[in-house]
Coordinates of C-alpha atoms in Angstrom, one line a residue:
X2 CA -18.9 4.1 -8.6
X3 CA -17.1 7.4 -8.1
X4 CA -13.5 8.4 -8.1
X5 CA -11.5 11.3 -6.8
X6 CA -7.8 12.0 -7.6
X7 CA -6.0 14.8 -5.8
X8 CA -2.5 16.1 -6.3
X9 CA -1.1 18.6 -3.7
X10 CA 2.2 20.4 -4.2
X11 CA 4.2 22.3 -1.6
X12 CA 3.4 26.0 -0.9
X13 CA 4.8 28.4 -3.4
X14 CA 4.5 26.0 -6.4
X15 CA 1.7 25.1 -8.7
X16 CA 0.8 24.0 -12.2
X17 CA 0.2 26.4 -15.1
X18 CA -3.3 25.8 -16.4
X19 CA -1.8 25.9 -20.0
X20 CA 0.2 22.8 -19.2
X21 CA -2.9 20.7 -18.5
X22 CA -4.6 19.0 -21.4
X23 CA -8.2 17.9 -20.8
X24 CA -9.0 15.2 -23.4
X25 CA -11.7 12.6 -23.9
X26 CA -9.3 10.0 -22.8
X27 CA -8.4 11.9 -19.5
X28 CA -6.2 14.6 -18.1
X29 CA -2.6 15.0 -19.0
X30 CA -0.1 17.3 -17.4
X31 CA 3.6 17.8 -16.6
X32 CA 6.0 16.0 -14.3
X33 CA 5.9 17.9 -10.9
X34 CA 6.9 17.3 -7.3
X35 CA 3.6 16.4 -5.6
X36 CA 1.7 14.0 -3.3
X37 CA -1.2 12.1 -4.7
X38 CA -4.3 10.6 -3.2
X39 CA -6.8 8.3 -5.1
X40 CA -10.2 7.6 -3.6
X41 CA -12.8 5.3 -5.2
X42 CA -16.2 4.8 -3.7
X43 CA -18.4 1.7 -4.4
X44 CA -22.0 1.3 -3.5
X45 CA -22.9 -2.0 -2.0
X46 CA -24.7 -3.1 -5.1
X47 CA -21.5 -2.7 -7.2
X48 CA -19.6 -5.2 -5.0
X49 CA -19.1 -9.0 -5.5
X50 CA -22.0 -10.9 -3.8
X51 CA -19.7 -12.6 -1.2
X52 CA -18.1 -9.3 -0.3
X53 CA -21.5 -7.6 0.0
X54 CA -22.7 -10.4 2.3
X55 CA -19.7 -10.0 4.5
X56 CA -20.0 -6.2 4.7
X57 CA -23.7 -6.3 5.6
X58 CA -22.9 -8.4 8.6
X59 CA -20.8 -5.5 10.0
X60 CA -21.8 -2.0 11.1
X61 CA -18.2 -0.7 10.5
X62 CA -15.0 -2.0 8.9
X63 CA -11.7 0.0 8.8
X64 CA -8.5 -1.4 7.2
X65 CA -5.4 0.8 7.4
X66 CA -2.1 -0.3 5.8
X67 CA 1.2 1.7 5.9
X68 CA 4.5 0.9 4.3
X69 CA 7.6 0.4 6.3
X70 CA 9.6 2.6 3.9
X71 CA 10.2 6.2 5.1
X72 CA 8.3 8.9 3.1
X73 CA 7.6 12.6 3.1
X74 CA 4.1 13.9 3.2
X75 CA 2.3 17.3 3.1
X76 CA -0.8 18.6 4.8
X77 CA -3.7 17.8 4.5
X78 CA -2.3 14.2 4.3
X79 CA -0.3 14.4 7.6
X80 CA -1.8 11.5 9.5
X81 CA 0.3 8.4 10.1
X82 CA 0.0 4.9 11.5
X83 CA 2.7 2.3 12.4
X84 CA 3.9 0.2 9.4
X85 CA 1.8 -2.9 8.8
X86 CA -1.9 -3.8 8.5
X87 CA -4.4 -2.5 11.0
X88 CA -8.0 -3.6 11.1
X89 CA -10.9 -2.7 13.3
X90 CA -14.5 -3.9 12.9
X91 CA -17.9 -3.7 14.7
X92 CA -20.4 -6.6 14.1
X93 CA -23.9 -5.7 13.1
X94 CA -26.1 -5.3 16.2
X95 CA -28.4 -8.1 15.1
X96 CA -25.7 -10.5 14.3
X97 CA -25.4 -11.9 17.8
X98 CA -22.1 -13.7 18.5
X99 CA -20.0 -12.8 15.5
X100 CA -17.5 -15.3 14.0
X101 CA -14.6 -13.5 12.3
X102 CA -13.6 -16.5 10.1
X103 CA -15.2 -15.1 7.0
X104 CA -13.6 -11.7 7.5
X105 CA -10.3 -13.4 8.2
X106 CA -10.6 -15.2 4.8
X107 CA -10.8 -11.9 3.0
X108 CA -7.8 -10.5 5.0
X109 CA -5.6 -13.3 3.7
X110 CA -5.7 -11.5 0.3
X111 CA -3.2 -9.2 2.0
X112 CA -0.9 -12.1 2.9
X113 CA -0.5 -15.0 5.2
X114 CA -2.5 -14.1 8.4
X115 CA -3.6 -16.0 11.4
X116 CA -6.8 -14.4 12.5
X117 CA -9.6 -17.0 12.2
X118 CA -10.2 -17.1 16.0
X119 CA -12.0 -14.4 17.8
X120 CA -9.4 -14.6 20.5
X121 CA -6.9 -13.2 18.0
X122 CA -8.6 -9.8 18.1
X123 CA -8.5 -7.4 21.0
X124 CA -11.4 -5.2 22.2
X125 CA -11.2 -1.5 21.4
X126 CA -14.1 -0.4 23.6
X127 CA -16.8 -1.7 25.8
X128 CA -20.4 -1.0 24.8
X129 CA -22.0 1.6 27.0
X130 CA -25.5 0.3 26.5
X131 CA -27.3 -2.7 25.0
X132 CA -27.7 -0.7 21.7
X133 CA -24.0 -0.5 21.1
X134 CA -21.5 -3.1 20.0
X135 CA -18.0 -3.6 20.9
X136 CA -15.3 -2.9 18.3
X137 CA -12.4 -5.3 17.7
X138 CA -8.9 -4.8 16.5
X139 CA -6.2 -6.8 14.7
X140 CA -2.7 -6.1 13.5
X141 CA -0.2 -7.9 11.3
X142 CA 3.2 -6.9 9.8
X143 CA 2.2 -7.0 6.1
X144 CA 5.1 -5.5 4.2
X145 CA 3.6 -4.7 0.8
X146 CA 0.3 -4.7 -1.2
X147 CA 1.5 -6.9 -4.1
X148 CA -0.9 -9.8 -3.3
X149 CA -3.8 -7.5 -2.5
X150 CA -3.4 -5.5 -5.7
X151 CA -3.8 -8.7 -7.7
X152 CA -6.9 -9.7 -5.8
X153 CA -8.4 -6.2 -6.2
X154 CA -7.7 -6.3 -9.9
X155 CA -9.3 -9.6 -10.3
X156 CA -12.4 -9.1 -8.1
X157 CA -13.2 -5.4 -8.1
X158 CA -12.4 -4.4 -11.8
X159 CA -14.7 -5.2 -14.7
X160 CA -12.8 -7.3 -17.3
X161 CA -12.8 -4.6 -19.9
X162 CA -12.0 -1.7 -17.5
X163 CA -8.3 -1.2 -18.3
X164 CA -8.3 2.0 -16.3
X165 CA -9.3 0.2 -13.2
X166 CA -6.7 -2.5 -13.9
X167 CA -4.0 0.1 -14.1
X168 CA -5.2 1.7 -10.8
X169 CA -5.1 -1.6 -8.9
X170 CA -1.6 -2.4 -10.2
X171 CA -0.3 1.0 -9.0
X172 CA -1.3 0.1 -5.4
X173 CA 2.0 -1.8 -5.3
X174 CA 3.9 1.5 -5.1
X175 CA 1.5 3.2 -2.6
X176 CA 2.7 4.3 0.8
X177 CA -0.7 3.8 2.5
X178 CA -4.1 2.3 1.8
X179 CA -7.4 2.8 3.7
X180 CA -10.5 0.8 3.2
X181 CA -13.7 1.8 5.1
X182 CA -17.2 0.5 5.3
X183 CA -20.1 2.1 7.1
X184 CA -23.5 0.4 7.1
X185 CA -25.4 3.7 7.4
X186 CA -24.0 4.9 4.1
X187 CA -23.9 1.5 2.5
X188 CA -20.7 2.5 0.7
X189 CA -17.2 1.1 0.6
X190 CA -14.4 3.6 0.2
X191 CA -10.8 2.7 -0.8
X192 CA -8.1 5.5 -0.5
X193 CA -4.5 5.1 -1.6
X194 CA -1.7 7.6 -1.0
X195 CA 1.6 8.2 -2.7
X196 CA 4.2 10.4 -1.0
X197 CA 6.0 13.6 -2.1
X198 CA 8.0 12.8 -5.2
X199 CA 8.2 13.6 -8.9
X200 CA 5.0 12.4 -10.4
X201 CA 3.2 12.9 -13.7
X202 CA -0.2 14.6 -13.8
X203 CA -1.9 11.7 -15.6
X204 CA -5.4 10.6 -14.9
X205 CA -7.1 8.4 -17.6
X206 CA -10.9 8.5 -17.8
X207 CA -13.3 5.6 -17.6
X208 CA -16.9 5.8 -18.8
X209 CA -17.9 3.4 -15.9
X210 CA -17.5 6.1 -13.3
X211 CA -17.4 9.8 -12.6
X212 CA -13.8 11.0 -12.0
X213 CA -13.0 14.3 -10.2
X214 CA -9.4 15.6 -10.4
X215 CA -7.8 18.2 -8.2
X216 CA -4.4 19.7 -9.1
X217 CA -3.7 21.7 -6.0
X218 CA -1.0 23.4 -4.0
X219 CA -0.8 24.4 -0.4
X220 CA -2.0 28.0 0.1
X221 CA -3.2 30.6 2.6
X222 CA -6.7 31.8 1.7
X223 CA -7.5 35.3 3.2
X224 CA -10.0 34.0 5.7
X225 CA -8.1 30.9 6.8
X226 CA -8.1 30.3 10.5
X227 CA -5.1 28.9 12.6
X228 CA -6.9 25.5 12.9
X229 CA -7.4 25.2 9.1
X230 CA -5.3 24.2 6.1
X231 CA -5.7 25.8 2.8
X232 CA -5.2 24.9 -0.9
X233 CA -5.6 26.5 -4.3
X234 CA -5.4 25.2 -7.8
X235 CA -7.5 23.6 -10.5
X236 CA -10.5 21.2 -10.5
X237 CA -11.7 19.0 -13.4
X238 CA -14.5 16.5 -13.9
X239 CA -13.4 14.1 -16.6
X240 CA -15.9 13.9 -19.4
X241 CA -17.8 17.0 -18.2
X242 CA -15.3 19.8 -18.1
X243 CA -13.6 21.2 -21.2
X244 CA -10.9 22.9 -19.1
X245 CA -9.9 23.1 -15.4
X246 CA -11.7 25.5 -13.1
X247 CA -9.7 27.5 -10.5
X248 CA -10.4 27.0 -6.8
X249 CA -9.3 28.4 -3.4
X250 CA -10.6 27.1 -0.2
X251 CA -9.7 26.1 3.4
X252 CA -10.9 23.5 5.9
X253 CA -10.4 22.4 9.5
X254 CA -7.4 20.1 9.8
X255 CA -7.3 17.4 12.4
X256 CA -3.8 16.2 11.4
X257 CA -0.9 18.5 10.9
X258 CA 2.9 18.1 10.3
X259 CA 5.1 19.0 13.3
X260 CA 8.6 20.3 13.1
X261 CA 11.5 17.8 13.5
X262 CA 12.0 14.0 13.1
X263 CA 12.3 11.1 15.4
X264 CA 14.0 7.7 15.2
X265 CA 13.6 4.5 17.3
X266 CA 16.1 1.7 18.1
X267 CA 16.7 -0.9 20.8
X268 CA 19.6 -0.4 23.1
X269 CA 22.2 -3.0 23.2
X270 CA 22.8 -5.5 24.7
X271 CA 19.0 -6.1 24.6
X272 CA 18.5 -9.5 26.3
X273 CA 14.9 -10.5 27.1
X274 CA 14.1 -7.1 28.6
X275 CA 15.0 -4.6 25.9
X276 CA 14.5 -0.8 26.0
X277 CA 13.3 1.0 22.9
X278 CA 15.0 4.4 22.6
X279 CA 13.1 7.2 21.0
X280 CA 15.2 10.2 19.8
X281 CA 13.7 13.4 18.8
X282 CA 15.6 16.3 17.2
X283 CA 13.0 18.9 18.3
X284 CA 10.6 19.0 21.2
X285 CA 9.3 22.5 20.5
X286 CA 5.5 22.6 20.9
X287 CA 3.5 23.4 17.8
X288 CA 1.2 26.3 17.5
X289 CA 3.3 28.7 19.6
X290 CA 3.2 26.4 22.6
X291 CA -0.1 28.0 24.0
X292 CA -2.6 25.3 22.9
X293 CA -2.2 22.8 25.8
X294 CA -0.1 20.3 23.8
X295 CA 1.3 17.0 25.1
X296 CA 3.9 14.8 23.4
X297 CA 2.8 11.2 22.9
X298 CA 4.1 7.9 21.4
X299 CA 1.6 5.2 20.3
X300 CA 3.2 1.8 20.1
X301 CA 1.8 -1.2 18.2
X302 CA 3.5 -4.3 19.7
X303 CA 3.2 -7.7 18.1
X304 CA 2.7 -10.6 20.5
X305 CA 6.4 -11.4 20.6
X306 CA 6.9 -8.3 22.9
X307 CA 4.9 -6.4 25.4
X308 CA 4.9 -3.6 28.0
X309 CA 4.3 -4.2 31.7
X310 CA 1.7 -1.7 32.8
X311 CA 2.7 -2.2 36.5
X312 CA 6.3 -1.2 35.7
X313 CA 5.0 1.8 33.8
X314 CA 2.9 3.0 36.8
X315 CA 5.9 4.1 38.9
X316 CA 6.3 7.9 38.5
X317 CA 10.0 8.0 39.5
X318 CA 10.8 5.2 37.2
X319 CA 9.0 6.9 34.3
X320 CA 10.8 10.2 35.0
X321 CA 14.2 8.5 34.7
X322 CA 13.2 7.3 31.2
X323 CA 11.9 10.8 30.0
X324 CA 8.3 9.4 30.2
X325 CA 5.4 11.1 32.0
X326 CA 2.6 8.5 32.1
X327 CA 1.1 5.4 30.6
X328 CA -2.2 6.8 29.2
X329 CA -3.6 3.6 27.6
X330 CA -2.8 -0.1 27.2
X331 CA -4.7 -3.0 25.5
X332 CA -6.1 -5.3 28.1
X333 CA -5.6 -8.1 29.0
X334 CA -1.9 -8.7 28.4
X335 CA -0.6 -12.1 29.6
X336 CA 2.8 -11.4 31.1
X337 CA 3.9 -15.0 31.3
X338 CA 2.8 -16.8 28.1
X339 CA 5.3 -17.7 25.3
X340 CA 4.7 -16.1 22.0
X341 CA 3.7 -19.5 20.4
X342 CA 0.9 -20.0 22.9
X343 CA -0.4 -16.4 22.8
X344 CA -3.5 -16.2 20.6
X345 CA -4.0 -12.4 20.6
X346 CA -2.2 -10.4 17.9
X347 CA -0.4 -8.3 20.5
X348 CA -1.0 -5.1 22.3
X349 CA -1.0 -1.3 22.0
X350 CA 0.2 1.4 24.4
X351 CA -0.1 5.2 24.6
X352 CA 2.7 6.8 26.4
X353 CA 3.0 10.5 27.3
X354 CA 6.6 11.7 26.8
X355 CA 8.4 14.3 28.9
X356 CA 8.9 17.7 27.2
X357 CA 12.6 18.5 27.5
X358 CA 14.8 20.7 25.4
X359 CA 17.0 20.0 22.5
X360 CA 17.9 16.4 21.4
X361 CA 17.0 13.9 24.1
X362 CA 16.2 10.2 24.2
X363 CA 13.2 8.6 25.9
X364 CA 13.4 4.9 26.8
X365 CA 10.5 2.6 26.7
X366 CA 11.1 -0.6 28.8
X367 CA 9.6 -3.7 27.1
X368 CA 9.7 -7.5 27.6
X369 CA 10.2 -10.3 25.1
X370 CA 8.2 -13.5 25.1
X371 CA 9.9 -16.9 24.8
X372 CA 10.1 -18.0 21.1
X373 CA 10.7 -21.3 19.4
X374 CA 14.2 -22.6 19.4
X375 CA 16.5 -21.9 16.4
X376 CA 19.7 -23.4 15.1
X377 CA 21.7 -20.3 15.9
X378 CA 20.2 -19.5 19.3
X379 CA 19.0 -16.1 18.0
X380 CA 15.8 -15.0 16.2
X381 CA 15.5 -11.7 14.3
X382 CA 12.4 -9.7 15.2
X383 CA 11.2 -6.5 13.6
X384 CA 9.1 -4.1 15.8
X385 CA 7.2 -1.4 13.8
X386 CA 8.0 2.2 14.6
X387 CA 5.5 4.0 16.9
X388 CA 3.5 7.0 15.9
X389 CA 4.9 10.1 17.7
X390 CA 2.7 13.2 17.8
X391 CA 1.7 16.2 19.8
X392 CA -1.9 16.2 20.9
X393 CA -3.3 19.7 21.2
X394 CA -6.6 21.0 22.4
X395 CA -8.5 23.0 19.8
X396 CA -10.7 25.8 20.8
X397 CA -12.3 25.9 17.3
X398 CA -16.0 25.4 17.0
X399 CA -15.7 24.0 13.4
X400 CA -16.2 20.3 12.8
X401 CA -13.1 18.4 11.5
X402 CA -15.6 16.2 9.6
X403 CA -16.0 18.9 7.0
X404 CA -12.4 18.3 5.9
X405 CA -12.7 16.4 2.5
X406 CA -9.4 14.6 3.3
X407 CA -10.0 13.8 7.0
X408 CA -8.8 10.5 8.3
X409 CA -10.3 8.7 11.3
X410 CA -10.2 5.3 13.0
X411 CA -6.4 5.2 13.4
X412 CA -6.4 3.6 16.8
X413 CA -4.9 6.5 18.9
X414 CA -7.4 9.1 17.7
X415 CA -10.2 7.3 19.6
X416 CA -8.3 7.9 22.9
X417 CA -8.7 11.7 22.5
X418 CA -11.6 14.1 22.2
X419 CA -13.1 15.0 18.8
X420 CA -11.5 18.5 19.2
X421 CA -7.9 17.2 19.4
X422 CA -5.4 18.3 16.8
X423 CA -2.6 15.8 16.1
X424 CA 0.8 17.3 15.1
X425 CA 2.8 14.4 13.7
X426 CA 6.6 14.1 14.0
X427 CA 8.2 12.6 10.9
X428 CA 9.8 9.2 11.4
X429 CA 13.3 8.5 10.1
X430 CA 15.4 5.2 10.1
X431 CA 17.7 5.0 13.0
X432 CA 20.5 4.0 10.7
X433 CA 21.0 6.0 7.4
X434 CA 20.4 3.8 4.4
X435 CA 18.5 1.1 6.3
X436 CA 15.4 2.2 4.5
X437 CA 12.8 0.7 6.9
X438 CA 10.8 2.2 9.7
X439 CA 11.2 -0.9 12.0
X440 CA 13.4 -1.4 15.1
X441 CA 15.4 -4.6 14.7
X442 CA 16.3 -6.8 17.6
X443 CA 18.0 -10.2 18.0
X444 CA 16.0 -12.3 20.5
X445 CA 18.0 -15.0 22.4
X446 CA 16.3 -18.4 22.2
X447 CA 17.2 -22.0 23.0
X448 CA 19.3 -23.7 20.4
X449 CA 17.7 -26.6 18.5
X450 CA 20.4 -29.1 19.2
X451 CA 20.3 -28.2 22.9
X452 CA 16.5 -28.5 23.0
X453 CA 16.7 -32.2 22.3
X454 CA 19.1 -32.8 25.2
X455 CA 16.9 -30.7 27.5
X456 CA 13.9 -32.8 26.5
X457 CA 15.8 -36.0 27.2
X458 CA 17.2 -34.6 30.4
X459 CA 13.8 -33.4 31.5
X460 CA 12.2 -36.7 30.7
X461 CA 15.0 -38.6 32.6
X462 CA 14.6 -36.4 35.6
X463 CA 10.8 -36.8 35.7
X464 CA 11.2 -40.6 35.3
X465 CA 13.9 -40.8 38.1
X466 CA 11.6 -38.7 40.4
X467 CA 8.7 -40.9 39.8
X468 CA 10.8 -44.1 40.5
X469 CA 12.1 -42.5 43.7
X470 CA 8.6 -41.7 44.9
X471 CA 7.4 -45.1 44.0
X472 CA 10.3 -46.7 45.9
X473 CA 9.6 -44.6 49.0
X474 CA 6.0 -45.7 49.0
X475 CA 6.9 -49.4 48.5
X476 CA 9.4 -49.2 51.3
X477 CA 6.8 -47.7 53.6
X478 CA 4.3 -50.5 52.8
X479 CA 6.8 -53.3 53.2
X480 CA 8.2 -52.0 56.6
X481 CA 6.7 -54.2 59.5
X482 CA 4.3 -52.5 61.9
X483 CA 5.8 -51.4 65.2
X484 CA 3.8 -52.3 68.3
X485 CA 3.5 -49.4 70.7
X486 CA 3.2 -50.3 74.4
X487 CA 1.6 -48.0 77.0
X488 CA 4.0 -46.4 79.6
X489 CA 4.7 -48.3 82.8
X490 CA 2.8 -45.9 85.1
X491 CA -0.3 -46.4 82.9
X492 CA 0.0 -50.1 83.2
X493 CA 0.3 -50.0 87.1
X494 CA -2.8 -47.8 87.3
X495 CA -4.7 -50.4 85.3

């Protein structure tokens, strides 16, 4: 088991080495404004037997959770996903028809999820040959990590490892959590992130694992290239280093922070065909505007709402909404089924946005499914914020995989080439003080008291219709037969 803890401060700041105290018990330092990332790596033999068996039935597993609370981040931790729980997996090639029920049972440690059926998942890609397997995707609006942190504390931490217990409890305040498994490495990696805020440089040591600590700040090394990010600071290996060692390095950065912010809200009145309005306060291309950048929005839509790909194929209609094209949509999407009969978790779409000037809104037309009746005739639904980013072609030859903080398997990144650089626009709540990165909408539904009358009326109408048809048939059978005589001319000829 190995652990890496990284603090990164804004450019122009840093920590005086004299304020860091390397002790046998761990590293102590001052209270500073910083982001923090914790990564712990388990080998397959260090996992509980049931979890080991589950992972060995999969070639890959990627879980991405993001809070709905707004937060500020710094490079190299610029990547974002829509709020909620995202999961993708690829069954082992030799597993045949894979049943996700066991995987779903583990997912319930995040909260109440309905994912036991394979029809709940959507396909990410089709295998190009018989040697490849299809990847499957699932999403749910999990709001916090409270339940999961208790599970991880109980199942992943040795009973006497108080440091691990503390780590798992702290997950409840994290802004994101990644869990990744790759059968080729036979390792499970869990990475938690805390946003820019005042935090103490405090990393306790455990004798059960090797812990590396980096106390860094954004910097510009002399040889840093435009496609790279740079940091400088101090590195310490707890239990091995008597004092921090200085460091300065740069690395290719796949995810960057773009200028400006955006917000999302539904236009009112919404009805059953609402429009999601995206407002950006800056549409200036990153990187000087000469890197071939396009502006995109990647929407994760629960099954209560969907986009009609046929409506989004009309160029004139798209232009009127400040949209350029629909670049991707999850297939298939049933355009008629109510939400309560739709088994798939929902759908995802990638839209290219028009590049205007100044503050401008783009509107995404969506469609609500029929929901169960309610006492008020309205149901409150929260739709997670999309991810808005610039996708820029990189001419750099360097591999982004050499970035020690690189983040992959986010859903939208697979829709672009490996050389694409993503410049993320920071999301902000549409209403100051709301504190959540979700777009709220009131869905009109049938009232419960009216539903009973409709059921009675429908039953009565069906019964009356049946009686009428029966009466017509009986009357036809009871009517005497009519004798038809031949015409007079025919009789004379005979």
